[in-house]
Short mmCIF file of N, CA and C in Angstrom, two decimals:
data_model
loop_
_atom_site.label_atom_id
_atom_site.label_comp_id
_atom_site.label_asym_id
_atom_site.label_seq_id
_atom_site.Cartn_x
_atom_site.Cartn_y
_atom_site.Cartn_z
N GLN A 188 -57.10 103.72 -192.93
CA GLN A 188 -56.54 102.94 -192.06
C GLN A 188 -57.52 101.50 -191.80
N LEU A 189 -56.91 100.47 -192.06
CA LEU A 189 -57.78 98.96 -192.10
C LEU A 189 -58.03 98.51 -190.55
N MET A 190 -59.18 98.30 -190.08
CA MET A 190 -59.35 97.78 -188.93
C MET A 190 -60.39 96.59 -189.01
N GLU A 191 -60.17 95.42 -188.45
CA GLU A 191 -61.05 94.42 -188.50
C GLU A 191 -61.50 94.07 -187.20
N CYS A 192 -62.45 93.48 -187.01
CA CYS A 192 -62.94 92.89 -185.56
C CYS A 192 -63.15 91.48 -186.05
N ASP A 193 -62.49 90.89 -185.16
CA ASP A 193 -62.72 89.28 -185.33
C ASP A 193 -62.23 88.48 -183.84
N PHE A 194 -62.69 89.17 -182.77
CA PHE A 194 -62.54 89.05 -181.78
C PHE A 194 -63.71 88.98 -180.77
N GLU A 195 -63.89 88.64 -179.40
CA GLU A 195 -64.89 88.84 -178.61
C GLU A 195 -64.15 89.67 -177.54
N LYS A 196 -64.84 90.69 -177.24
CA LYS A 196 -64.47 91.75 -176.20
C LYS A 196 -65.68 92.12 -175.52
N GLU A 197 -65.85 92.27 -174.37
CA GLU A 197 -66.88 92.67 -173.23
C GLU A 197 -66.59 94.08 -173.02
N SER A 198 -65.05 94.54 -172.25
CA SER A 198 -64.82 95.74 -171.62
C SER A 198 -63.64 96.51 -172.42
N ASP A 199 -62.89 95.86 -173.00
CA ASP A 199 -61.90 96.58 -173.94
C ASP A 199 -62.27 97.58 -174.82
N THR A 200 -62.52 98.79 -174.26
CA THR A 200 -63.12 99.79 -175.16
C THR A 200 -62.06 100.58 -176.20
N SER A 201 -60.72 99.98 -176.24
CA SER A 201 -59.85 100.68 -177.21
C SER A 201 -59.95 99.73 -178.47
N SER A 202 -60.22 98.57 -178.29
CA SER A 202 -60.61 97.75 -179.99
C SER A 202 -61.84 97.19 -179.93
N ALA A 203 -62.81 97.14 -178.99
CA ALA A 203 -64.11 96.37 -179.28
C ALA A 203 -64.95 97.05 -180.70
N ILE A 204 -64.47 97.95 -180.90
CA ILE A 204 -65.35 98.74 -182.25
C ILE A 204 -64.27 99.48 -183.27
N ALA A 205 -64.57 99.39 -184.58
CA ALA A 205 -63.76 100.08 -185.54
C ALA A 205 -64.69 100.79 -186.43
N LEU A 206 -64.28 101.94 -186.70
CA LEU A 206 -65.01 103.10 -187.54
C LEU A 206 -63.66 103.02 -188.63
N ARG A 207 -64.41 102.94 -189.85
CA ARG A 207 -63.49 102.83 -190.83
C ARG A 207 -64.20 103.55 -192.10
N GLN A 208 -63.45 104.42 -192.86
CA GLN A 208 -63.70 105.22 -194.06
C GLN A 208 -63.83 104.20 -195.29
N LEU A 209 -65.06 104.20 -195.91
CA LEU A 209 -65.09 103.57 -197.16
C LEU A 209 -65.16 104.49 -198.50
N GLY A 210 -65.18 105.53 -198.20
CA GLY A 210 -65.22 106.82 -199.39
C GLY A 210 -65.29 107.92 -198.81
N PRO A 211 -65.16 108.96 -199.73
CA PRO A 211 -65.36 110.35 -199.18
C PRO A 211 -66.65 110.67 -198.34
N LEU A 212 -67.41 109.88 -198.99
CA LEU A 212 -68.87 110.35 -198.26
C LEU A 212 -69.32 109.12 -197.44
N SER A 213 -68.54 107.87 -197.14
CA SER A 213 -69.26 107.06 -196.34
C SER A 213 -68.16 106.34 -195.23
N VAL A 214 -68.88 106.04 -194.06
CA VAL A 214 -68.00 105.44 -193.29
C VAL A 214 -68.57 104.09 -192.69
N GLU A 215 -68.09 103.22 -192.44
CA GLU A 215 -68.60 101.66 -191.81
C GLU A 215 -68.32 101.57 -190.03
N LEU A 216 -69.16 101.51 -189.34
CA LEU A 216 -68.76 101.00 -187.94
C LEU A 216 -69.44 99.39 -187.63
N SER A 217 -68.33 98.65 -187.25
CA SER A 217 -68.53 97.46 -187.16
C SER A 217 -67.84 97.20 -185.57
N PHE A 218 -68.58 96.01 -184.99
CA PHE A 218 -68.10 95.68 -183.68
C PHE A 218 -68.65 93.94 -183.42
N ASN A 219 -67.88 93.65 -182.44
CA ASN A 219 -67.98 92.29 -182.29
C ASN A 219 -68.50 92.19 -180.76
N ILE A 220 -69.50 92.67 -179.97
CA ILE A 220 -69.51 92.64 -178.51
C ILE A 220 -70.24 91.37 -177.98
N LYS A 221 -69.79 90.63 -177.17
CA LYS A 221 -70.78 89.63 -176.52
C LYS A 221 -71.05 89.77 -174.93
N ASP A 222 -71.81 89.10 -174.50
CA ASP A 222 -71.94 88.96 -173.35
C ASP A 222 -72.50 87.56 -172.91
N LYS A 223 -71.43 86.73 -172.47
CA LYS A 223 -71.72 85.07 -172.24
C LYS A 223 -72.59 84.93 -171.31
N GLU A 224 -72.77 85.73 -170.23
CA GLU A 224 -73.47 85.69 -169.33
C GLU A 224 -74.94 85.70 -169.34
N SER A 225 -75.64 87.07 -169.83
CA SER A 225 -76.93 87.01 -169.98
C SER A 225 -77.24 87.55 -171.66
N GLY A 226 -76.38 87.64 -172.30
CA GLY A 226 -76.44 87.97 -174.01
C GLY A 226 -77.11 89.20 -173.99
N ILE A 227 -76.80 89.76 -175.35
CA ILE A 227 -76.90 91.16 -175.59
C ILE A 227 -78.47 91.52 -176.04
N PHE A 228 -78.93 92.40 -175.31
CA PHE A 228 -80.54 92.93 -175.60
C PHE A 228 -80.37 93.87 -176.56
N ARG A 229 -79.69 94.76 -176.80
CA ARG A 229 -79.46 95.66 -177.93
C ARG A 229 -78.21 96.51 -177.84
N HIS A 230 -77.86 97.14 -179.32
CA HIS A 230 -76.83 97.98 -179.27
C HIS A 230 -77.16 99.16 -179.89
N LEU A 231 -76.87 100.28 -179.17
CA LEU A 231 -77.05 101.58 -179.74
C LEU A 231 -75.91 102.26 -180.15
N ALA A 232 -76.03 103.01 -181.50
CA ALA A 232 -74.74 103.76 -182.02
C ALA A 232 -75.08 104.90 -182.39
N GLY A 233 -74.27 105.74 -182.45
CA GLY A 233 -74.11 107.12 -183.08
C GLY A 233 -72.92 107.94 -183.37
N ILE A 234 -72.78 108.74 -184.13
CA ILE A 234 -71.66 109.74 -184.56
C ILE A 234 -71.63 111.10 -184.27
N GLY A 235 -70.51 111.67 -183.87
CA GLY A 235 -70.57 112.93 -183.50
C GLY A 235 -69.40 113.34 -184.15
N THR A 236 -69.17 115.06 -184.10
CA THR A 236 -67.73 115.64 -184.33
C THR A 236 -67.00 115.80 -182.99
N THR A 237 -67.80 115.80 -182.03
CA THR A 237 -67.07 115.77 -180.77
C THR A 237 -66.99 114.53 -179.97
N PRO A 238 -66.21 114.26 -179.22
CA PRO A 238 -66.23 112.85 -178.28
C PRO A 238 -67.59 112.94 -177.44
N GLY A 239 -68.11 111.82 -177.78
CA GLY A 239 -69.45 111.52 -177.07
C GLY A 239 -70.61 112.05 -177.74
N GLY A 240 -70.47 112.83 -178.85
CA GLY A 240 -71.43 113.66 -179.29
C GLY A 240 -72.35 112.95 -180.57
N PHE A 241 -73.31 113.42 -180.94
CA PHE A 241 -74.18 112.90 -181.73
C PHE A 241 -74.55 113.62 -183.17
N GLN A 242 -73.66 114.60 -183.31
CA GLN A 242 -74.11 115.80 -184.24
C GLN A 242 -74.22 115.08 -185.77
N VAL A 243 -73.77 114.06 -186.13
CA VAL A 243 -73.76 113.61 -187.41
C VAL A 243 -74.84 112.46 -187.67
N VAL A 244 -74.86 111.34 -186.54
CA VAL A 244 -75.89 110.29 -186.79
C VAL A 244 -76.17 110.20 -185.25
N TYR A 245 -77.61 110.58 -185.22
CA TYR A 245 -78.07 110.87 -183.76
C TYR A 245 -78.04 109.15 -182.89
N LEU A 246 -77.91 109.21 -181.83
CA LEU A 246 -77.86 107.86 -181.23
C LEU A 246 -79.43 107.09 -181.48
N HIS A 247 -79.04 105.95 -182.07
CA HIS A 247 -80.15 104.97 -182.28
C HIS A 247 -79.72 103.66 -182.01
N SER A 248 -80.92 102.73 -181.82
CA SER A 248 -80.94 101.42 -181.86
C SER A 248 -80.67 100.67 -183.10
N LEU A 249 -79.54 99.53 -183.01
CA LEU A 249 -79.40 98.88 -184.18
C LEU A 249 -79.72 97.45 -183.75
N GLY A 250 -80.58 97.26 -182.63
CA GLY A 250 -80.90 95.94 -182.19
C GLY A 250 -80.01 94.99 -181.99
N HIS A 251 -79.87 93.77 -182.79
CA HIS A 251 -78.67 93.00 -182.66
C HIS A 251 -77.82 93.14 -183.81
N HIS A 252 -77.87 94.02 -184.52
CA HIS A 252 -77.10 93.98 -185.56
C HIS A 252 -75.39 94.64 -185.46
N GLU A 253 -74.64 94.17 -185.81
CA GLU A 253 -73.16 94.89 -185.25
C GLU A 253 -72.37 95.45 -186.61
N HIS A 254 -72.85 95.89 -187.41
CA HIS A 254 -72.28 96.51 -188.85
C HIS A 254 -73.43 97.54 -189.27
N VAL A 255 -72.91 98.65 -189.59
CA VAL A 255 -73.88 99.58 -190.09
C VAL A 255 -72.82 100.49 -191.23
N ILE A 256 -73.36 100.86 -192.32
CA ILE A 256 -72.96 101.90 -192.86
C ILE A 256 -73.41 103.39 -192.81
N TYR A 257 -72.84 104.49 -192.89
CA TYR A 257 -73.50 105.94 -192.85
C TYR A 257 -72.99 106.68 -194.03
N ASP A 258 -73.68 107.41 -194.26
CA ASP A 258 -73.29 108.49 -195.34
C ASP A 258 -73.00 109.63 -194.76
N VAL A 259 -71.87 110.10 -194.94
CA VAL A 259 -71.31 111.44 -194.23
C VAL A 259 -70.90 112.41 -195.22
N ASN A 260 -71.47 113.71 -194.92
CA ASN A 260 -71.04 114.58 -196.18
C ASN A 260 -70.28 115.78 -195.34
N LEU A 261 -68.96 115.64 -194.92
CA LEU A 261 -68.38 116.64 -194.04
C LEU A 261 -67.16 116.84 -194.96
N PRO A 262 -66.37 117.72 -194.68
CA PRO A 262 -65.13 118.18 -195.18
C PRO A 262 -63.94 117.43 -194.67
N HIS A 263 -63.11 117.47 -195.61
CA HIS A 263 -61.82 116.97 -195.34
C HIS A 263 -61.03 117.18 -193.75
N GLY A 264 -60.57 116.45 -193.33
CA GLY A 264 -60.05 116.59 -192.11
C GLY A 264 -61.00 116.58 -190.74
N THR A 265 -62.26 116.34 -191.04
CA THR A 265 -63.13 116.15 -189.82
C THR A 265 -63.14 115.00 -189.02
N THR A 266 -62.86 115.48 -187.80
CA THR A 266 -62.53 114.37 -186.84
C THR A 266 -63.91 113.66 -186.48
N LEU A 267 -64.15 112.35 -186.55
CA LEU A 267 -65.52 111.62 -186.53
C LEU A 267 -65.10 110.96 -185.42
N TYR A 268 -66.47 111.19 -184.19
CA TYR A 268 -66.15 110.02 -183.03
C TYR A 268 -67.49 108.99 -182.98
N ALA A 269 -67.22 107.79 -183.06
CA ALA A 269 -68.32 106.84 -182.82
C ALA A 269 -68.68 106.39 -181.40
N THR A 270 -69.54 106.31 -180.91
CA THR A 270 -70.12 105.67 -179.72
C THR A 270 -71.15 104.69 -180.08
N VAL A 271 -70.89 103.36 -179.23
CA VAL A 271 -71.57 102.09 -179.30
C VAL A 271 -72.09 101.86 -178.04
N ILE A 272 -73.14 101.97 -177.51
CA ILE A 272 -73.47 101.54 -176.31
C ILE A 272 -74.36 100.07 -176.27
N SER A 273 -73.81 99.12 -175.66
CA SER A 273 -74.34 97.85 -175.59
C SER A 273 -75.15 97.58 -174.42
N GLU A 274 -76.39 96.86 -174.45
CA GLU A 274 -77.15 96.87 -173.17
C GLU A 274 -77.14 95.19 -172.99
N ASN A 275 -76.70 94.41 -172.05
CA ASN A 275 -77.35 92.99 -172.03
C ASN A 275 -78.77 92.87 -171.42
N ASN A 276 -79.00 91.94 -171.45
CA ASN A 276 -80.47 91.24 -170.78
C ASN A 276 -80.64 91.53 -169.40
N ALA A 277 -79.80 91.79 -168.68
CA ALA A 277 -79.81 92.23 -167.28
C ALA A 277 -79.98 93.88 -167.36
N GLY A 278 -79.97 94.37 -168.24
CA GLY A 278 -80.28 95.94 -168.20
C GLY A 278 -79.04 96.67 -167.99
N LEU A 279 -77.63 95.91 -167.89
CA LEU A 279 -76.37 96.68 -167.86
C LEU A 279 -75.82 97.46 -169.30
N LYS A 280 -75.11 98.36 -169.03
CA LYS A 280 -74.75 98.88 -170.33
C LYS A 280 -73.15 99.09 -170.35
N SER A 281 -72.47 98.96 -171.40
CA SER A 281 -71.30 99.28 -171.49
C SER A 281 -71.33 100.37 -172.84
N TYR A 282 -70.15 101.16 -172.88
CA TYR A 282 -69.77 102.11 -173.84
C TYR A 282 -68.88 101.96 -174.33
N TYR A 283 -68.67 102.11 -175.86
CA TYR A 283 -67.23 101.67 -176.69
C TYR A 283 -67.30 102.91 -177.64
N LYS A 284 -65.79 103.24 -177.77
CA LYS A 284 -65.83 104.73 -178.53
C LYS A 284 -64.54 104.23 -179.74
N SER A 285 -64.58 104.91 -180.64
CA SER A 285 -63.44 105.11 -181.59
C SER A 285 -63.61 106.21 -182.83
N SER A 286 -62.58 106.68 -183.39
CA SER A 286 -62.53 107.76 -183.84
C SER A 286 -61.90 107.71 -185.16
N LEU A 287 -62.00 108.69 -186.29
CA LEU A 287 -60.91 108.59 -187.29
C LEU A 287 -61.19 110.02 -187.75
N VAL A 288 -60.24 110.41 -188.78
CA VAL A 288 -60.10 111.82 -189.46
C VAL A 288 -60.37 111.42 -190.77
N LEU A 289 -61.75 112.08 -191.27
CA LEU A 289 -61.82 111.90 -193.07
C LEU A 289 -60.82 112.47 -193.84
N ASP A 290 -60.52 111.54 -194.74
CA ASP A 290 -59.51 111.84 -195.72
C ASP A 290 -60.25 111.99 -197.12
N HIS A 291 -60.22 112.99 -197.77
CA HIS A 291 -60.77 112.96 -199.19
C HIS A 291 -59.66 113.41 -200.24
N THR A 292 -58.28 112.85 -199.73
CA THR A 292 -57.04 113.14 -200.65
C THR A 292 -56.62 111.60 -201.15
N PRO A 293 -56.53 111.47 -202.26
CA PRO A 293 -56.01 110.33 -202.65
C PRO A 293 -54.45 109.93 -202.55
N PRO A 294 -53.95 108.83 -202.60
CA PRO A 294 -52.70 108.81 -202.18
C PRO A 294 -51.66 109.16 -203.22
N GLU A 295 -50.59 109.56 -202.96
CA GLU A 295 -49.37 110.03 -204.14
C GLU A 295 -48.74 108.73 -204.69
N ILE A 296 -48.79 108.88 -205.77
CA ILE A 296 -48.16 107.78 -206.59
C ILE A 296 -46.84 108.41 -207.46
N SER A 297 -45.81 107.89 -207.24
CA SER A 297 -44.47 108.51 -207.85
C SER A 297 -43.65 107.11 -207.96
N GLU A 298 -42.49 107.59 -209.05
CA GLU A 298 -41.62 106.56 -209.35
C GLU A 298 -42.18 105.48 -210.12
N LEU A 299 -43.07 105.96 -211.03
CA LEU A 299 -43.86 104.73 -211.71
C LEU A 299 -42.90 104.53 -213.09
N ALA A 300 -42.58 103.20 -213.37
CA ALA A 300 -41.79 102.88 -214.36
C ALA A 300 -42.31 101.48 -214.89
N PHE A 301 -42.23 101.44 -216.28
CA PHE A 301 -42.72 100.14 -217.07
C PHE A 301 -41.39 99.59 -217.69
N ASN A 302 -41.52 98.26 -217.79
CA ASN A 302 -40.42 97.55 -218.56
C ASN A 302 -41.04 96.49 -219.25
N ILE A 303 -40.94 96.49 -220.70
CA ILE A 303 -41.37 95.48 -221.41
C ILE A 303 -40.16 94.63 -222.06
N SER A 304 -40.26 93.49 -222.04
CA SER A 304 -39.31 92.33 -222.57
C SER A 304 -39.94 91.05 -223.10
N SER A 305 -39.44 90.61 -224.21
CA SER A 305 -39.88 89.84 -225.01
C SER A 305 -39.11 88.38 -225.20
N THR A 306 -39.59 87.41 -225.32
CA THR A 306 -38.94 86.42 -225.68
C THR A 306 -39.17 85.83 -227.17
N GLU A 307 -38.29 85.75 -227.78
CA GLU A 307 -38.16 85.43 -229.39
C GLU A 307 -38.78 84.07 -229.45
N ASP A 308 -38.05 82.73 -228.34
CA ASP A 308 -38.66 81.46 -228.62
C ASP A 308 -40.17 81.37 -228.35
N SER A 309 -40.79 81.83 -227.47
CA SER A 309 -42.25 81.56 -226.98
C SER A 309 -42.96 82.52 -227.54
N GLY A 310 -42.52 83.60 -228.09
CA GLY A 310 -43.44 84.79 -228.42
C GLY A 310 -44.18 85.38 -227.39
N SER A 311 -43.67 85.40 -226.40
CA SER A 311 -44.44 86.01 -225.17
C SER A 311 -43.67 87.40 -224.55
N VAL A 312 -44.77 88.18 -224.10
CA VAL A 312 -44.12 89.48 -223.87
C VAL A 312 -44.45 89.65 -222.13
N MET A 313 -43.61 90.15 -221.81
CA MET A 313 -43.88 90.35 -220.25
C MET A 313 -43.40 91.73 -219.82
N LEU A 314 -44.27 92.19 -219.03
CA LEU A 314 -44.55 93.70 -218.70
C LEU A 314 -44.34 93.69 -217.12
N THR A 315 -43.36 94.42 -216.72
CA THR A 315 -43.05 94.74 -215.40
C THR A 315 -43.12 95.87 -215.14
N THR A 316 -43.98 96.37 -213.86
CA THR A 316 -44.20 97.83 -213.34
C THR A 316 -43.94 97.94 -212.13
N THR A 317 -43.36 99.05 -211.70
CA THR A 317 -42.94 99.23 -210.39
C THR A 317 -43.51 100.64 -210.03
N TRP A 318 -43.71 100.92 -208.59
CA TRP A 318 -44.20 102.54 -208.41
C TRP A 318 -43.85 102.46 -206.79
N SER A 319 -44.03 103.63 -206.39
CA SER A 319 -44.22 104.19 -204.99
C SER A 319 -45.11 104.71 -204.66
N ALA A 320 -45.80 104.43 -203.51
CA ALA A 320 -47.08 105.17 -202.94
C ALA A 320 -47.24 105.41 -201.61
N GLU A 321 -47.68 106.61 -201.13
CA GLU A 321 -47.97 106.92 -199.93
C GLU A 321 -49.09 107.64 -199.75
N ASP A 322 -49.69 107.33 -198.44
CA ASP A 322 -50.68 108.61 -198.11
C ASP A 322 -50.31 108.89 -196.54
N MET A 323 -49.91 110.01 -196.45
CA MET A 323 -49.49 110.54 -195.36
C MET A 323 -50.77 110.90 -194.34
N GLU A 324 -51.92 110.88 -194.77
CA GLU A 324 -52.92 111.40 -193.76
C GLU A 324 -53.41 110.16 -193.20
N SER A 325 -53.84 109.39 -193.95
CA SER A 325 -54.63 108.04 -193.44
C SER A 325 -54.05 106.63 -193.81
N GLY A 326 -53.11 106.75 -194.23
CA GLY A 326 -52.22 105.29 -194.77
C GLY A 326 -52.97 104.77 -195.67
N MET A 327 -52.37 103.56 -196.24
CA MET A 327 -53.03 102.95 -197.29
C MET A 327 -53.50 101.83 -196.99
N ASN A 328 -54.71 101.22 -197.70
CA ASN A 328 -55.17 99.74 -197.50
C ASN A 328 -54.62 99.09 -198.60
N LYS A 329 -54.58 99.47 -199.96
CA LYS A 329 -53.98 98.65 -200.97
C LYS A 329 -53.81 99.55 -202.20
N CYS A 330 -53.00 99.17 -203.21
CA CYS A 330 -52.70 100.05 -204.23
C CYS A 330 -52.82 98.94 -205.45
N LYS A 331 -53.53 99.20 -206.47
CA LYS A 331 -53.76 98.28 -207.66
C LYS A 331 -53.37 99.12 -208.93
N ILE A 332 -52.90 98.27 -209.81
CA ILE A 332 -52.48 98.98 -210.98
C ILE A 332 -53.47 98.46 -212.31
N GLN A 333 -53.90 99.07 -213.26
CA GLN A 333 -54.53 98.43 -214.36
C GLN A 333 -54.03 98.85 -215.83
N ILE A 334 -53.89 97.95 -216.58
CA ILE A 334 -53.22 97.83 -217.61
C ILE A 334 -54.21 97.63 -218.79
N GLY A 335 -54.69 98.44 -219.78
CA GLY A 335 -55.24 97.87 -220.73
C GLY A 335 -55.25 98.84 -222.15
N MET A 336 -55.89 98.53 -223.07
CA MET A 336 -55.67 99.51 -224.32
C MET A 336 -57.13 100.09 -224.65
#
């Protein structure tokens, strides 16, 4: 599932942070949390296999960084829960949470068809390709095809 943060949120915990799987063994945690009154002192982040837990990545300081990639070596279907704690310069803290289910299976591609046509006038050849693809577990971000010899 593709998630992007391009907004400023101070208390909407449902969309202030994004946890995204980059590959079978890595996830990205990104957020854009601001405090207009006193500014952000630091962000703390951690990841667990239970809500609010830190079994995978212990809670640690990110300073002012709002993007981090973690290596995770966990089985297919494991639910990860990310927690970000943002502390402002007045010492007040806000808690943000996000989760995802690890997906180690590729999308299913079906109905693959090729059509080659040529034009005698210009000598050009056109290749048309169609296919269907779906991923019932985590959805699809994009699907690309590569043709070569």
